[in-house]
């Protein structure tokens, strides 16, 4: 069975004003439901809790202080899961929420506990939906961004492939928001200095990582022999096409 970790970024899950993008979520969940029927094991790493909380609490800006972020995440995480649960249930699929902090990765016992928990969901045909536990996380114990989290999760579950869905086609040779002539890089075989320099700073207003954390994630995944693909979540049938081997987005190939 092929085990695929799919990270869905805030910029894919929410509109630029922070409200949930139901159409996008429906399209992706429909594909995931189908892939599951086709025999894939799917693990979702989701962002968007703070975005969903912002919308509910009618905040115009991303909260800045830790307590505000925590409150926002506590409100938003439940809302986010509600949407996943609702859409997946239309396809008869049960989801299970797992919230992790860095301790769950760094501490061997907790690592094994988290792994057992995810494996137990998979064994029961449940789709694990994973996020960082932002309601209790403070900087010192944070993984910090879901790109890194998704790479760590793909190691945790011994995944075959990590797919990072974003609001951009893939990695460009320079930031396409600033340089209109930027070109998409379709394959990266090793992550050297030049690739790291390309990534630049943080990305969209709602996303937190930008390309830098995606490159970091690729490093982590590749170091464990897991290939990673960055692709645009809104592309038609994006997940089917990736898993059929179509060359879209940027693939970081593990040797
Ligand atoms: P997500 O919420 O999906 O994680 P981010 O906004 O954090 O999305 O990251 C994607 C953004 O990274 C793009 O929209 C783009 O503005 C920015 N970016 C910076 N440098 C690059 C690059 N070299 N190639 C592609 N995107 C880049």
Short mmCIF file of C-alpha atoms and ligand atoms in Angstrom, two decimals:
data_model
loop_
_atom_site.label_atom_id
_atom_site.label_comp_id
_atom_site.label_asym_id
_atom_site.label_seq_id
_atom_site.Cartn_x
_atom_site.Cartn_y
_atom_site.Cartn_z
CA UNK A 1 0.00 0.00 0.00
CA UNK A 2 1.32 3.43 -0.88
CA UNK A 3 1.31 5.81 2.07
CA UNK A 4 1.09 9.48 1.15
CA UNK A 5 1.30 12.50 3.45
CA UNK A 6 -0.51 15.54 2.07
CA UNK A 7 0.13 18.95 3.59
CA UNK A 8 -2.50 21.55 2.82
CA UNK A 9 -1.37 25.14 3.41
CA UNK A 10 -3.44 28.03 4.78
CA UNK A 11 -3.27 29.76 1.44
CA UNK A 12 -5.09 26.76 -0.08
CA UNK A 13 -7.63 26.24 2.72
CA UNK A 14 -8.64 29.84 3.22
CA UNK A 15 -9.43 32.90 1.15
CA UNK A 16 -7.09 35.87 1.51
CA UNK A 17 -9.45 37.34 4.13
CA UNK A 18 -9.01 34.25 6.27
CA UNK A 19 -12.44 32.71 5.72
CA UNK A 20 -12.53 29.00 4.80
CA UNK A 21 -12.40 28.15 1.10
CA UNK A 22 -15.07 25.44 1.00
CA UNK A 23 -14.78 24.89 -2.73
CA UNK A 24 -11.07 24.12 -2.49
CA UNK A 25 -11.56 21.89 0.51
CA UNK A 26 -14.34 19.98 -1.21
CA UNK A 27 -12.28 19.41 -4.33
CA UNK A 28 -9.27 18.17 -2.41
CA UNK A 29 -11.24 15.99 -0.02
CA UNK A 30 -13.13 14.43 -2.93
CA UNK A 31 -9.81 13.49 -4.55
CA UNK A 32 -8.47 12.17 -1.25
CA UNK A 33 -11.60 10.05 -0.76
CA UNK A 34 -11.11 8.59 -4.23
CA UNK A 35 -7.44 7.89 -3.71
CA UNK A 36 -8.29 6.16 -0.50
CA UNK A 37 -10.78 3.97 -2.36
CA UNK A 38 -8.05 3.24 -4.90
CA UNK A 39 -5.92 1.83 -2.08
CA UNK A 40 -3.72 4.68 -0.99
CA UNK A 41 -3.22 5.40 2.69
CA UNK A 42 -3.56 9.13 3.17
CA UNK A 43 -2.41 11.26 6.07
CA UNK A 44 -3.35 14.94 6.05
CA UNK A 45 -1.30 17.68 7.68
CA UNK A 46 -3.51 20.72 7.78
CA UNK A 47 -2.90 24.39 8.42
CA UNK A 48 -5.66 26.95 8.69
CA UNK A 49 -6.66 26.75 12.36
CA UNK A 50 -5.57 30.28 13.13
CA UNK A 51 -7.18 31.51 9.90
CA UNK A 52 -10.47 29.83 10.81
CA UNK A 53 -10.26 31.29 14.32
CA UNK A 54 -9.57 34.76 12.92
CA UNK A 55 -12.68 34.58 10.80
CA UNK A 56 -14.86 33.43 13.70
CA UNK A 57 -13.46 36.03 16.08
CA UNK A 58 -13.69 38.67 13.36
CA UNK A 59 -10.01 39.57 13.61
CA UNK A 60 -8.68 41.61 10.71
CA UNK A 61 -5.05 40.67 11.29
CA UNK A 62 -3.21 37.56 12.28
CA UNK A 63 -2.85 37.62 16.09
CA UNK A 64 0.64 38.61 17.19
CA UNK A 65 1.05 37.63 20.82
CA UNK A 66 1.31 34.01 21.91
CA UNK A 67 -1.84 34.05 24.11
CA UNK A 68 -3.87 35.59 21.26
CA UNK A 69 -2.56 33.00 18.82
CA UNK A 70 -3.38 30.23 21.26
CA UNK A 71 -6.93 31.47 21.77
CA UNK A 72 -7.40 31.85 18.04
CA UNK A 73 -6.06 28.36 17.36
CA UNK A 74 -8.24 26.86 20.09
CA UNK A 75 -11.34 28.33 18.45
CA UNK A 76 -10.20 27.68 14.90
CA UNK A 77 -8.98 24.08 15.22
CA UNK A 78 -12.47 22.84 16.14
CA UNK A 79 -14.05 24.78 13.28
CA UNK A 80 -11.49 23.40 10.84
CA UNK A 81 -12.07 19.81 11.95
CA UNK A 82 -15.78 20.34 11.69
CA UNK A 83 -15.42 21.22 8.01
CA UNK A 84 -13.16 18.22 7.31
CA UNK A 85 -15.50 15.93 9.20
CA UNK A 86 -18.55 17.21 7.35
CA UNK A 87 -17.08 16.86 3.87
CA UNK A 88 -15.33 13.52 4.46
CA UNK A 89 -18.52 12.06 5.92
CA UNK A 90 -20.26 12.69 2.58
CA UNK A 91 -17.92 10.02 1.22
CA UNK A 92 -18.40 7.74 4.22
CA UNK A 93 -14.92 8.41 5.52
CA UNK A 94 -14.09 8.84 9.18
CA UNK A 95 -11.39 11.27 10.23
CA UNK A 96 -9.34 11.44 13.41
CA UNK A 97 -7.57 14.50 14.77
CA UNK A 98 -4.01 14.32 16.04
CA UNK A 99 -2.38 17.44 17.45
CA UNK A 100 1.38 17.30 17.91
CA UNK A 101 4.07 19.44 19.48
CA UNK A 102 7.82 19.17 19.07
CA UNK A 103 8.01 17.00 22.18
CA UNK A 104 6.07 14.32 20.31
CA UNK A 105 8.87 14.18 17.76
CA UNK A 106 11.90 14.68 20.02
CA UNK A 107 10.95 12.39 22.87
CA UNK A 108 11.35 8.75 21.88
CA UNK A 109 8.46 7.45 23.98
CA UNK A 110 6.11 10.17 22.79
CA UNK A 111 7.29 9.63 19.22
CA UNK A 112 6.35 5.97 19.46
CA UNK A 113 3.01 6.85 21.08
CA UNK A 114 2.16 9.28 18.31
CA UNK A 115 3.18 6.72 15.71
CA UNK A 116 1.08 3.98 17.27
CA UNK A 117 -1.87 6.31 17.39
CA UNK A 118 -1.58 7.21 13.69
CA UNK A 119 -1.03 3.58 12.68
CA UNK A 120 -4.08 2.59 14.67
CA UNK A 121 -6.19 5.13 12.75
CA UNK A 122 -4.82 3.90 9.41
CA UNK A 123 -5.47 0.30 10.32
CA UNK A 124 -9.10 1.21 10.95
CA UNK A 125 -9.43 3.01 7.63
CA UNK A 126 -9.55 6.40 9.34
CA UNK A 127 -7.89 9.42 7.74
CA UNK A 128 -5.56 11.08 10.29
CA UNK A 129 -5.73 14.86 10.21
CA UNK A 130 -2.67 16.30 11.88
CA UNK A 131 -1.78 19.79 13.00
CA UNK A 132 0.57 21.37 15.45
CA UNK A 133 -1.15 21.84 18.79
CA UNK A 134 -1.04 25.62 18.59
CA UNK A 135 -3.43 26.07 21.51
CA UNK A 136 -0.78 24.84 23.93
CA UNK A 137 2.40 25.42 21.95
CA UNK A 138 4.70 28.26 22.92
CA UNK A 139 7.79 29.15 20.90
CA UNK A 140 10.15 26.96 22.91
CA UNK A 141 8.21 23.78 22.21
CA UNK A 142 7.08 24.63 18.70
CA UNK A 143 7.92 22.92 15.46
CA UNK A 144 6.86 26.29 14.12
CA UNK A 145 5.52 25.64 10.65
CA UNK A 146 3.51 22.92 9.02
CA UNK A 147 5.94 22.34 6.16
CA UNK A 148 8.49 21.08 8.67
CA UNK A 149 5.75 19.30 10.60
CA UNK A 150 4.61 17.47 7.47
CA UNK A 151 8.16 16.29 6.74
CA UNK A 152 8.52 15.04 10.31
CA UNK A 153 5.15 13.33 10.02
CA UNK A 154 6.18 11.57 6.82
CA UNK A 155 9.14 10.15 8.71
CA UNK A 156 6.93 9.29 11.68
CA UNK A 157 4.53 7.27 9.51
CA UNK A 158 7.22 5.92 7.16
CA UNK A 159 5.49 7.57 4.22
CA UNK A 160 6.31 6.87 0.60
CA UNK A 161 5.72 10.41 -0.61
CA UNK A 162 5.11 13.89 0.82
CA UNK A 163 2.91 16.27 -1.16
CA UNK A 164 2.86 19.94 -0.15
CA UNK A 165 -0.08 21.81 -1.62
CA UNK A 166 0.35 25.56 -1.82
CA UNK A 167 -0.95 28.60 -3.69
CA UNK A 168 1.90 28.42 -6.18
CA UNK A 169 2.83 25.90 -8.91
CA UNK A 170 6.07 24.90 -7.23
CA UNK A 171 9.56 26.22 -6.60
CA UNK A 172 10.64 28.94 -9.00
CA UNK A 173 14.22 30.06 -9.61
CA UNK A 174 13.26 33.36 -7.92
CA UNK A 175 10.20 34.69 -6.12
CA UNK A 176 7.57 34.99 -8.87
CA UNK A 177 5.66 37.63 -6.90
CA UNK A 178 8.60 39.97 -7.36
CA UNK A 179 10.04 38.68 -10.65
CA UNK A 180 7.47 37.97 -13.39
CA UNK A 181 10.11 36.16 -15.48
CA UNK A 182 10.76 33.56 -12.76
CA UNK A 183 10.85 29.98 -14.05
CA UNK A 184 9.45 26.86 -12.46
CA UNK A 185 12.01 24.27 -11.41
CA UNK A 186 10.48 20.87 -12.10
CA UNK A 187 13.06 18.59 -10.49
CA UNK A 188 15.47 19.10 -7.62
CA UNK A 189 17.93 16.30 -7.04
CA UNK A 190 20.00 17.79 -4.29
CA UNK A 191 19.45 20.71 -1.98
CA UNK A 192 22.52 22.86 -2.28
CA UNK A 193 23.26 26.49 -1.42
CA UNK A 194 21.70 27.77 -4.65
CA UNK A 195 18.35 26.14 -3.90
CA UNK A 196 18.33 27.50 -0.35
CA UNK A 197 19.07 31.02 -1.62
CA UNK A 198 16.19 30.87 -4.07
CA UNK A 199 13.63 30.43 -1.33
CA UNK A 200 13.70 33.91 0.15
CA UNK A 201 11.50 35.00 3.04
CA UNK A 202 7.98 34.20 4.21
CA UNK A 203 5.15 34.02 1.72
CA UNK A 204 1.50 35.01 1.76
CA UNK A 205 -0.36 36.89 4.49
CA UNK A 206 -2.06 33.80 5.87
CA UNK A 207 0.69 31.30 5.23
CA UNK A 208 3.65 31.51 7.53
CA UNK A 209 6.49 29.64 5.94
CA UNK A 210 6.90 30.68 2.34
CA UNK A 211 9.37 28.64 0.29
CA UNK A 212 12.15 28.58 2.89
CA UNK A 213 10.28 26.19 5.18
CA UNK A 214 9.31 24.04 2.19
CA UNK A 215 12.96 23.63 1.25
CA UNK A 216 13.69 22.83 4.89
CA UNK A 217 10.93 20.21 4.76
CA UNK A 218 12.40 18.74 1.58
CA UNK A 219 15.77 18.40 3.32
CA UNK A 220 14.19 16.51 6.20
CA UNK A 221 12.14 14.24 3.91
CA UNK A 222 15.03 13.49 1.55
CA UNK A 223 17.31 12.70 4.48
CA UNK A 224 14.94 9.83 5.24
CA UNK A 225 14.61 8.73 1.63
CA UNK A 226 11.17 10.26 1.11
CA UNK A 227 10.53 12.26 -2.07
CA UNK A 228 8.56 15.47 -1.81
CA UNK A 229 6.40 17.36 -4.31
CA UNK A 230 5.26 20.97 -4.13
CA UNK A 231 2.18 21.67 -6.25
CA UNK A 232 -0.66 24.14 -6.52
CA UNK A 233 -3.68 22.92 -4.59
CA UNK A 234 -6.16 24.62 -6.89
CA UNK A 235 -4.91 22.84 -10.03
CA UNK A 236 -7.53 20.61 -11.56
CA UNK A 237 -7.28 17.01 -10.24
CA UNK A 238 -3.89 17.83 -8.82
CA UNK A 239 -3.60 14.81 -6.52
CA UNK A 240 -4.67 12.24 -9.12
CA UNK A 241 -2.22 13.68 -11.60
CA UNK A 242 0.68 13.64 -9.16
CA UNK A 243 0.02 10.04 -8.15
CA UNK A 244 -0.29 8.99 -11.78
CA UNK A 245 3.25 10.28 -12.19
CA UNK A 246 2.44 13.36 -14.22
CA UNK A 247 5.21 15.90 -14.03
CA UNK A 248 3.55 18.87 -12.32
CA UNK A 249 4.93 21.17 -9.67
CA UNK A 250 8.40 20.64 -8.27
CA UNK A 251 9.62 17.22 -7.23
CA UNK A 252 12.48 16.81 -4.79
CA UNK A 253 13.77 13.40 -5.71
CA UNK A 254 15.18 11.11 -3.09
CA UNK A 255 18.10 9.16 -4.51
P1 LIG B 1 1.36 27.95 2.23
O1 LIG B 1 0.33 28.61 3.08
O2 LIG B 1 0.78 27.11 1.14
O3 LIG B 1 2.43 27.24 3.01
P2 LIG B 1 3.15 30.22 1.75
O4 LIG B 1 2.52 31.53 1.47
O5 LIG B 1 3.73 30.00 3.10
O6 LIG B 1 2.07 29.11 1.38
O7 LIG B 1 4.31 29.92 0.66
C1 LIG B 1 4.12 30.06 -0.73
C2 LIG B 1 4.65 31.42 -1.21
O8 LIG B 1 6.08 31.46 -1.19
C3 LIG B 1 4.32 31.75 -2.64
O9 LIG B 1 3.01 32.22 -2.81
C4 LIG B 1 5.38 32.82 -2.99
O10 LIG B 1 4.87 34.09 -2.75
C5 LIG B 1 6.50 32.60 -1.98
N1 LIG B 1 7.80 32.37 -2.61
C6 LIG B 1 8.97 32.97 -2.25
N2 LIG B 1 10.00 32.56 -3.02
C7 LIG B 1 9.50 31.67 -3.89
C8 LIG B 1 10.09 30.86 -4.96
N3 LIG B 1 11.40 30.91 -5.27
N4 LIG B 1 9.27 30.03 -5.65
C9 LIG B 1 7.95 29.94 -5.35
N5 LIG B 1 7.35 30.68 -4.37
C10 LIG B 1 8.11 31.54 -3.65
#
